[in-house]
mmCIF file of C-alpha atoms in Angstrom:
data_model
loop_
_atom_site.group_PDB
_atom_site.id
_atom_site.type_symbol
_atom_site.label_atom_id
_atom_site.label_comp_id
_atom_site.label_asym_id
_atom_site.label_seq_id
_atom_site.Cartn_x
_atom_site.Cartn_y
_atom_site.Cartn_z
ATOM 1 C CA UNK N 1 122.808 52.583 154.110
ATOM 2 C CA UNK N 2 122.679 56.396 155.175
ATOM 3 C CA UNK N 3 126.252 56.321 155.819
ATOM 4 C CA UNK N 4 126.992 55.332 152.699
ATOM 5 C CA UNK N 5 124.345 57.424 150.987
ATOM 6 C CA UNK N 6 125.914 60.513 152.855
ATOM 7 C CA UNK N 7 129.238 59.519 153.873
ATOM 8 C CA UNK N 8 130.881 62.183 156.095
ATOM 9 C CA UNK N 9 133.857 62.218 154.178
ATOM 10 C CA UNK N 10 132.981 63.584 150.966
ATOM 11 C CA UNK N 11 129.157 62.628 150.032
ATOM 12 C CA UNK N 12 129.945 64.385 146.711
ATOM 13 C CA UNK N 13 132.739 62.466 145.696
ATOM 14 C CA UNK N 14 131.866 60.252 142.535
ATOM 15 C CA UNK N 15 132.291 57.098 144.246
ATOM 16 C CA UNK N 16 129.433 58.206 146.524
ATOM 17 C CA UNK N 17 127.344 59.511 143.702
ATOM 18 C CA UNK N 18 128.148 56.336 141.797
ATOM 19 C CA UNK N 19 126.184 54.601 145.098
ATOM 20 C CA UNK N 20 123.750 57.273 145.277
ATOM 21 C CA UNK N 21 122.570 57.046 141.530
ATOM 22 C CA UNK N 22 122.550 53.374 141.568
ATOM 23 C CA UNK N 23 120.425 53.341 144.623
ATOM 24 C CA UNK N 24 117.605 55.905 143.205
ATOM 25 C CA UNK N 25 117.812 53.552 140.076
ATOM 26 C CA UNK N 26 117.695 50.264 141.787
ATOM 27 C CA UNK N 27 113.766 50.506 141.892
ATOM 28 C CA UNK N 28 113.986 49.576 145.750
ATOM 29 C CA UNK N 29 114.214 53.332 146.808
ATOM 30 C CA UNK N 30 110.397 53.641 147.905
ATOM 31 C CA UNK N 31 111.166 50.666 150.448
ATOM 32 C CA UNK N 32 112.610 53.310 152.723
ATOM 33 C CA UNK N 33 109.257 55.095 152.676
ATOM 34 C CA UNK N 34 107.270 51.792 153.408
ATOM 35 C CA UNK N 35 109.385 51.630 156.505
ATOM 36 C CA UNK N 36 107.265 54.032 158.109
ATOM 37 C CA UNK N 37 103.841 52.619 157.617
ATOM 38 C CA UNK N 38 104.799 49.028 158.923
ATOM 39 C CA UNK N 39 103.274 48.728 162.249
ATOM 40 C CA UNK N 40 106.055 45.895 163.143
ATOM 41 C CA UNK N 41 109.288 47.975 162.632
ATOM 42 C CA UNK N 42 111.351 46.683 165.162
ATOM 43 C CA UNK N 43 108.883 45.176 166.992
ATOM 44 C CA UNK N 44 111.269 43.986 170.170
ATOM 45 C CA UNK N 45 113.805 47.112 170.018
ATOM 46 C CA UNK N 46 113.434 49.536 173.129
ATOM 47 C CA UNK N 47 112.450 52.730 172.478
ATOM 48 C CA UNK N 48 116.207 54.189 172.534
ATOM 49 C CA UNK N 49 116.926 51.935 169.602
ATOM 50 C CA UNK N 50 113.413 52.754 167.581
ATOM 51 C CA UNK N 51 114.103 56.270 168.144
ATOM 52 C CA UNK N 52 117.667 55.935 166.374
ATOM 53 C CA UNK N 53 116.319 53.996 163.695
ATOM 54 C CA UNK N 54 113.742 56.096 162.567
ATOM 55 C CA UNK N 55 115.788 59.301 162.773
ATOM 56 C CA UNK N 56 118.055 57.250 159.903
ATOM 57 C CA UNK N 57 114.924 56.317 158.233
ATOM 58 C CA UNK N 58 113.549 60.091 158.459
ATOM 59 C CA UNK N 59 117.250 61.163 156.925
ATOM 60 C CA UNK N 60 116.684 58.912 154.033
ATOM 61 C CA UNK N 61 113.256 59.683 152.924
ATOM 62 C CA UNK N 62 114.044 63.586 153.184
ATOM 63 C CA UNK N 63 116.935 62.812 150.736
ATOM 64 C CA UNK N 64 114.841 60.776 148.749
ATOM 65 C CA UNK N 65 112.009 63.030 148.473
ATOM 66 C CA UNK N 66 114.228 65.959 147.914
ATOM 67 C CA UNK N 67 115.922 64.172 145.047
ATOM 68 C CA UNK N 68 112.709 63.752 143.770
ATOM 69 C CA UNK N 69 111.432 66.965 144.009
ATOM 70 C CA UNK N 70 114.676 68.308 142.157
ATOM 71 C CA UNK N 71 113.839 66.050 139.576
ATOM 72 C CA UNK N 72 110.510 67.163 139.264
ATOM 73 C CA UNK N 73 111.351 70.471 139.203
ATOM 74 C CA UNK N 74 113.672 69.816 136.133
ATOM 75 C CA UNK N 75 111.390 67.543 134.136
ATOM 76 C CA UNK N 76 107.817 69.386 134.759
ATOM 77 C CA UNK N 77 107.118 72.308 133.119
ATOM 78 C CA UNK N 78 104.222 74.608 133.254
ATOM 79 C CA UNK N 79 101.719 73.670 130.300
ATOM 80 C CA UNK N 80 100.272 75.756 127.708
ATOM 81 C CA UNK N 81 97.405 78.448 128.668
ATOM 82 C CA UNK N 82 94.657 75.544 128.054
ATOM 83 C CA UNK N 83 93.812 73.574 131.329
ATOM 84 C CA UNK N 84 92.087 70.729 129.013
ATOM 85 C CA UNK N 85 95.170 70.155 126.802
ATOM 86 C CA UNK N 86 97.151 66.741 128.078
ATOM 87 C CA UNK N 87 100.463 66.297 127.091
ATOM 88 C CA UNK N 88 102.650 63.061 127.153
ATOM 89 C CA UNK N 89 105.756 63.189 129.492
ATOM 90 C CA UNK N 90 107.311 61.412 126.674
ATOM 91 C CA UNK N 91 107.323 64.114 124.408
ATOM 92 C CA UNK N 92 109.915 67.002 124.198
ATOM 93 C CA UNK N 93 107.630 69.565 122.973
ATOM 94 C CA UNK N 94 108.714 72.359 124.751
ATOM 95 C CA UNK N 95 106.963 71.873 128.126
ATOM 96 C CA UNK N 96 110.230 70.225 129.301
ATOM 97 C CA UNK N 97 108.587 66.863 130.109
ATOM 98 C CA UNK N 98 109.933 63.466 130.497
ATOM 99 C CA UNK N 99 109.666 59.902 128.575
ATOM 100 C CA UNK N 100 107.466 57.979 130.779
ATOM 101 C CA UNK N 101 104.458 58.074 128.916
ATOM 102 C CA UNK N 102 102.296 59.554 131.553
ATOM 103 C CA UNK N 103 99.920 62.747 131.198
ATOM 104 C CA UNK N 104 100.996 65.442 133.065
ATOM 105 C CA UNK N 105 97.788 67.179 133.219
ATOM 106 C CA UNK N 106 95.582 63.814 133.641
ATOM 107 C CA UNK N 107 92.670 63.793 135.644
ATOM 108 C CA UNK N 108 94.125 61.865 138.292
ATOM 109 C CA UNK N 109 96.801 64.559 138.879
ATOM 110 C CA UNK N 110 97.023 68.170 140.775
ATOM 111 C CA UNK N 111 95.842 70.553 138.560
ATOM 112 C CA UNK N 112 98.790 72.507 136.847
ATOM 113 C CA UNK N 113 98.700 75.619 135.464
ATOM 114 C CA UNK N 114 100.518 78.920 134.628
ATOM 115 C CA UNK N 115 99.276 80.239 137.756
ATOM 116 C CA UNK N 116 101.976 81.235 140.517
ATOM 117 C CA UNK N 117 100.146 78.914 142.723
ATOM 118 C CA UNK N 118 100.434 75.847 140.256
ATOM 119 C CA UNK N 119 101.854 72.636 142.001
ATOM 120 C CA UNK N 120 105.279 72.806 139.808
ATOM 121 C CA UNK N 121 105.697 76.696 140.711
ATOM 122 C CA UNK N 122 104.989 75.939 144.370
ATOM 123 C CA UNK N 123 107.316 73.199 144.388
ATOM 124 C CA UNK N 124 110.286 75.044 142.855
ATOM 125 C CA UNK N 125 109.660 78.053 145.181
ATOM 126 C CA UNK N 126 109.549 75.451 147.967
ATOM 127 C CA UNK N 127 113.012 73.784 147.178
ATOM 128 C CA UNK N 128 114.981 77.368 147.385
ATOM 129 C CA UNK N 129 114.370 76.742 151.296
ATOM 130 C CA UNK N 130 113.446 73.098 152.090
ATOM 131 C CA UNK N 131 115.527 71.468 153.429
ATOM 132 C CA UNK N 132 116.829 74.101 155.396
ATOM 133 C CA UNK N 133 119.636 75.997 153.336
ATOM 134 C CA UNK N 134 122.010 76.398 156.754
ATOM 135 C CA UNK N 135 121.835 73.116 158.209
ATOM 136 C CA UNK N 136 121.305 70.910 154.990
ATOM 137 C CA UNK N 137 123.505 72.235 152.637
ATOM 138 C CA UNK N 138 125.508 69.359 151.623
ATOM 139 C CA UNK N 139 122.183 67.555 151.091
ATOM 140 C CA UNK N 140 120.905 70.154 149.063
ATOM 141 C CA UNK N 141 124.085 69.564 146.878
ATOM 142 C CA UNK N 142 123.645 65.702 146.628
ATOM 143 C CA UNK N 143 120.091 66.053 145.653
ATOM 144 C CA UNK N 144 120.837 68.876 142.820
ATOM 145 C CA UNK N 145 123.673 66.938 141.556
ATOM 146 C CA UNK N 146 121.270 63.655 141.419
ATOM 147 C CA UNK N 147 118.545 65.292 139.768
ATOM 148 C CA UNK N 148 120.448 66.947 137.004
ATOM 149 C CA UNK N 149 121.528 63.190 135.871
ATOM 150 C CA UNK N 150 118.292 61.715 136.912
ATOM 151 C CA UNK N 151 116.197 64.327 134.653
ATOM 152 C CA UNK N 152 118.527 63.507 131.512
ATOM 153 C CA UNK N 153 117.721 59.814 132.093
ATOM 154 C CA UNK N 154 114.089 60.789 132.325
ATOM 155 C CA UNK N 155 113.982 62.930 129.121
ATOM 156 C CA UNK N 156 115.503 59.822 126.790
ATOM 157 C CA UNK N 157 114.605 56.771 126.304
ATOM 158 C CA UNK N 158 116.299 53.430 127.246
ATOM 159 C CA UNK N 159 116.493 50.637 129.581
ATOM 160 C CA UNK N 160 118.508 52.043 132.107
ATOM 161 C CA UNK N 161 115.521 53.639 134.491
ATOM 162 C CA UNK N 162 113.121 51.072 133.963
ATOM 163 C CA UNK N 163 113.239 49.634 137.525
ATOM 164 C CA UNK N 164 112.769 53.213 138.924
ATOM 165 C CA UNK N 165 110.116 54.080 136.448
ATOM 166 C CA UNK N 166 107.418 53.256 138.274
ATOM 167 C CA UNK N 167 108.496 55.746 141.213
ATOM 168 C CA UNK N 168 109.047 58.542 138.782
ATOM 169 C CA UNK N 169 105.617 58.317 137.247
ATOM 170 C CA UNK N 170 103.760 58.177 140.630
ATOM 171 C CA UNK N 171 106.017 60.994 141.637
ATOM 172 C CA UNK N 172 104.978 62.953 138.424
ATOM 173 C CA UNK N 173 101.143 62.195 139.004
ATOM 174 C CA UNK N 174 101.457 64.071 142.177
ATOM 175 C CA UNK N 175 101.017 61.182 143.922
ATOM 176 C CA UNK N 176 104.324 60.344 145.789
ATOM 177 C CA UNK N 177 104.410 60.020 149.062
ATOM 178 C CA UNK N 178 100.780 58.487 149.466
ATOM 179 C CA UNK N 179 98.374 59.804 152.046
ATOM 180 C CA UNK N 180 99.387 56.704 154.337
ATOM 181 C CA UNK N 181 102.981 57.511 154.332
ATOM 182 C CA UNK N 182 101.835 61.439 155.181
ATOM 183 C CA UNK N 183 99.863 60.111 158.212
ATOM 184 C CA UNK N 184 102.523 58.029 159.361
ATOM 185 C CA UNK N 185 105.224 60.755 159.313
ATOM 186 C CA UNK N 186 102.481 63.047 161.150
ATOM 187 C CA UNK N 187 102.219 60.553 163.854
ATOM 188 C CA UNK N 188 105.927 60.077 163.951
ATOM 189 C CA UNK N 189 106.507 63.740 164.686
ATOM 190 C CA UNK N 190 103.308 64.059 166.874
ATOM 191 C CA UNK N 191 104.555 61.452 169.489
ATOM 192 C CA UNK N 192 108.371 62.372 169.482
ATOM 193 C CA UNK N 193 107.196 66.262 170.358
ATOM 194 C CA UNK N 194 105.541 64.971 173.588
ATOM 195 C CA UNK N 195 108.522 62.674 174.204
ATOM 196 C CA UNK N 196 106.163 59.324 174.012
ATOM 197 C CA UNK N 197 107.476 57.507 171.096
ATOM 198 C CA UNK N 198 106.431 54.444 172.046
ATOM 199 C CA UNK N 199 102.850 55.445 171.770
ATOM 200 C CA UNK N 200 103.145 56.093 168.115
ATOM 201 C CA UNK N 201 100.237 53.720 167.059
ATOM 202 C CA UNK N 202 98.362 55.236 169.616
ATOM 203 C CA UNK N 203 94.822 56.814 168.630
ATOM 204 C CA UNK N 204 95.006 60.653 167.639
ATOM 205 C CA UNK N 205 93.144 61.266 170.836
ATOM 206 C CA UNK N 206 95.658 59.613 172.826
ATOM 207 C CA UNK N 207 98.618 61.435 171.207
ATOM 208 C CA UNK N 208 96.822 64.575 171.904
ATOM 209 C CA UNK N 209 96.224 63.719 175.789
ATOM 210 C CA UNK N 210 99.921 63.949 175.808
ATOM 211 C CA UNK N 211 100.262 67.087 175.035
ATOM 212 C CA UNK N 212 98.148 68.493 178.016
ATOM 213 C CA UNK N 213 99.770 70.368 180.393
ATOM 214 C CA UNK N 214 99.353 67.887 183.424
ATOM 215 C CA UNK N 215 100.155 64.996 181.195
ATOM 216 C CA UNK N 216 103.445 66.386 178.931
ATOM 217 C CA UNK N 217 106.738 65.789 180.325
ATOM 218 C CA UNK N 218 109.852 67.629 178.804
ATOM 219 C CA UNK N 219 110.815 65.768 175.474
ATOM 220 C CA UNK N 220 114.249 64.354 175.221
ATOM 221 C CA UNK N 221 116.836 65.775 172.924
ATOM 222 C CA UNK N 222 116.693 63.035 171.004
ATOM 223 C CA UNK N 223 112.798 62.991 170.597
ATOM 224 C CA UNK N 224 113.108 66.652 169.658
ATOM 225 C CA UNK N 225 115.385 65.709 166.754
ATOM 226 C CA UNK N 226 113.180 63.226 165.406
ATOM 227 C CA UNK N 227 110.275 65.394 165.711
ATOM 228 C CA UNK N 228 112.303 67.883 164.018
ATOM 229 C CA UNK N 229 113.354 65.362 161.007
ATOM 230 C CA UNK N 230 109.899 64.433 160.749
ATOM 231 C CA UNK N 231 108.256 67.612 160.244
ATOM 232 C CA UNK N 232 110.921 68.559 157.606
ATOM 233 C CA UNK N 233 110.365 65.285 155.589
ATOM 234 C CA UNK N 234 106.479 66.529 156.095
ATOM 235 C CA UNK N 235 106.868 69.788 154.161
ATOM 236 C CA UNK N 236 108.595 68.133 151.242
ATOM 237 C CA UNK N 237 106.089 65.498 151.269
ATOM 238 C CA UNK N 238 103.469 67.931 151.372
ATOM 239 C CA UNK N 239 104.760 69.756 148.368
ATOM 240 C CA UNK N 240 105.222 66.825 146.358
ATOM 241 C CA UNK N 241 101.814 65.608 146.929
ATOM 242 C CA UNK N 242 99.674 68.887 147.327
ATOM 243 C CA UNK N 243 96.269 66.535 147.001
ATOM 244 C CA UNK N 244 97.301 64.919 150.513
ATOM 245 C CA UNK N 245 97.105 68.406 152.058
ATOM 246 C CA UNK N 246 93.947 69.220 150.795
ATOM 247 C CA UNK N 247 92.377 65.802 152.449
ATOM 248 C CA UNK N 248 94.230 67.013 155.456
ATOM 249 C CA UNK N 249 92.700 70.103 156.022
ATOM 250 C CA UNK N 250 89.366 68.236 156.079
ATOM 251 C CA UNK N 251 90.456 66.186 158.855
ATOM 252 C CA UNK N 252 90.172 67.047 162.375
ATOM 253 C CA UNK N 253 93.452 64.896 163.369
ATOM 254 C CA UNK N 254 95.342 67.521 161.302
ATOM 255 C CA UNK N 255 94.125 70.495 162.919
ATOM 256 C CA UNK N 256 94.777 68.934 166.239
ATOM 257 C CA UNK N 257 98.595 67.862 165.103
ATOM 258 C CA UNK N 258 99.017 71.436 164.445
ATOM 259 C CA UNK N 259 97.583 73.147 167.623
ATOM 260 C CA UNK N 260 99.579 70.615 169.918
ATOM 261 C CA UNK N 261 102.774 71.364 167.828
ATOM 262 C CA UNK N 262 102.266 75.104 167.724
ATOM 263 C CA UNK N 263 100.608 75.881 170.915
ATOM 264 C CA UNK N 264 101.051 73.134 173.626
ATOM 265 C CA UNK N 265 104.349 71.666 172.605
ATOM 266 C CA UNK N 266 106.756 71.518 175.504
ATOM 267 C CA UNK N 267 110.224 71.223 173.602
ATOM 268 C CA UNK N 268 111.144 74.641 174.381
ATOM 269 C CA UNK N 269 112.082 75.422 177.889
ATOM 270 C CA UNK N 270 110.194 78.328 179.552
ATOM 271 C CA UNK N 271 112.058 81.266 179.337
ATOM 272 C CA UNK N 272 114.547 80.275 176.867
ATOM 273 C CA UNK N 273 114.785 82.850 174.184
ATOM 274 C CA UNK N 274 112.665 86.504 173.831
ATOM 275 C CA UNK N 275 109.108 85.711 173.677
ATOM 276 C CA UNK N 276 107.627 86.041 170.329
ATOM 277 C CA UNK N 277 105.348 89.294 169.978
ATOM 278 C CA UNK N 278 102.497 87.505 167.742
ATOM 279 C CA UNK N 279 100.892 84.169 168.383
ATOM 280 C CA UNK N 280 100.743 81.340 166.139
ATOM 281 C CA UNK N 281 96.774 82.874 165.443
ATOM 282 C CA UNK N 282 98.674 86.397 164.520
ATOM 283 C CA UNK N 283 101.057 84.574 161.879
ATOM 284 C CA UNK N 284 98.622 82.377 160.013
ATOM 285 C CA UNK N 285 96.579 85.737 159.977
ATOM 286 C CA UNK N 286 99.257 87.566 158.550
ATOM 287 C CA UNK N 287 99.951 85.040 156.008
ATOM 288 C CA UNK N 288 96.406 84.949 154.976
ATOM 289 C CA UNK N 289 96.518 88.457 154.109
ATOM 290 C CA UNK N 290 99.288 87.759 151.602
ATOM 291 C CA UNK N 291 97.420 85.051 150.102
ATOM 292 C CA UNK N 292 94.458 86.954 149.501
ATOM 293 C CA UNK N 293 96.114 89.449 147.832
ATOM 294 C CA UNK N 294 99.580 89.304 146.713
ATOM 295 C CA UNK N 295 100.264 93.220 146.653
ATOM 296 C CA UNK N 296 99.431 93.513 150.128
ATOM 297 C CA UNK N 297 101.894 95.211 152.237
ATOM 298 C CA UNK N 298 103.550 94.900 155.624
ATOM 299 C CA UNK N 299 101.637 98.125 156.896
ATOM 300 C CA UNK N 300 98.652 97.046 155.327
ATOM 301 C CA UNK N 301 98.326 93.630 156.796
ATOM 302 C CA UNK N 302 99.402 95.087 159.977
ATOM 303 C CA UNK N 303 96.596 97.713 160.075
ATOM 304 C CA UNK N 304 94.328 94.730 159.868
ATOM 305 C CA UNK N 305 94.089 93.624 163.036
ATOM 306 C CA UNK N 306 97.765 92.890 164.472
ATOM 307 C CA UNK N 307 99.104 95.122 166.963
ATOM 308 C CA UNK N 308 102.857 94.931 166.033
ATOM 309 C CA UNK N 309 105.775 96.819 164.227
ATOM 310 C CA UNK N 310 106.377 96.861 160.527
ATOM 311 C CA UNK N 311 109.821 95.141 160.969
ATOM 312 C CA UNK N 312 108.202 92.391 162.853
ATOM 313 C CA UNK N 313 105.255 91.595 160.084
ATOM 314 C CA UNK N 314 108.126 91.448 157.655
ATOM 315 C CA UNK N 315 109.824 88.994 159.575
ATOM 316 C CA UNK N 316 106.991 86.917 160.243
ATOM 317 C CA UNK N 317 106.183 87.056 156.487
ATOM 318 C CA UNK N 318 110.020 86.392 155.471
ATOM 319 C CA UNK N 319 109.581 83.134 157.757
ATOM 320 C CA UNK N 320 107.094 81.685 155.333
ATOM 321 C CA UNK N 321 109.208 83.050 152.163
ATOM 322 C CA UNK N 322 106.590 86.143 151.491
ATOM 323 C CA UNK N 323 108.103 89.234 150.394
ATOM 324 C CA UNK N 324 106.051 92.352 151.438
#
């Protein structure tokens, strides 16, 4: 399926576009996300087969979510200053919203405002860097091309997109993917990062123990690929459903997962590459300073508690798409 969606020869060809477009419009695209939450996914397959299958599913999920993200960036616009005003997505009234009969600022949706940190603003900013511009150029091009045509379809009435309409209704309510899918992606990245994909359905405590210094083995190169792919999908997913991130920050599992992947994961061999001058805690501190005050300079952030050069501070902030 992925070979048909992203053919190696020319994924931007008209023939490939026709298949990609029809796949999104079929209404069956969300089944790809459902594969991540199935406990009986390839139950009799060996670990190597499951690893390869999950890698393919993750790639398809990344394509699907990236397309949805680009569609939302085109269809959803910042509403008028009044936060209580509700505008139906089926009305072309200058807000650039689409014809889905959905209230873009409904009580069930994440709040959207003219603030630079509104969900739609964060989404547009994130799409500049995710998926990775250097390694996923073709996927980004395909997603952008599909989004242009799908957005035009959403903004008009007609029966052509009826089957895919529920998926976009859910997306425009900032509820796709749901929390269950996001947790499944986390578990997949978590298990793969320690080279224990067979423990995908283990408890968070068991997954955490696999990162203990005495228990963790060096993950296989294929496991690393699965982990990286899962993390990219997770990044897109959290941008599309910001309420999920709010929920996860209150969950101990999320904090343990972050610690394991940032501090304890052994997917990098000792001594390979130059040692970073800042710790994960330093990096989070620098980002927090900029989030508190967008006018904070690199020198000011450094002087507040991080003993590194101004250039290093700029690099760390640049890694998170902040300018100082």
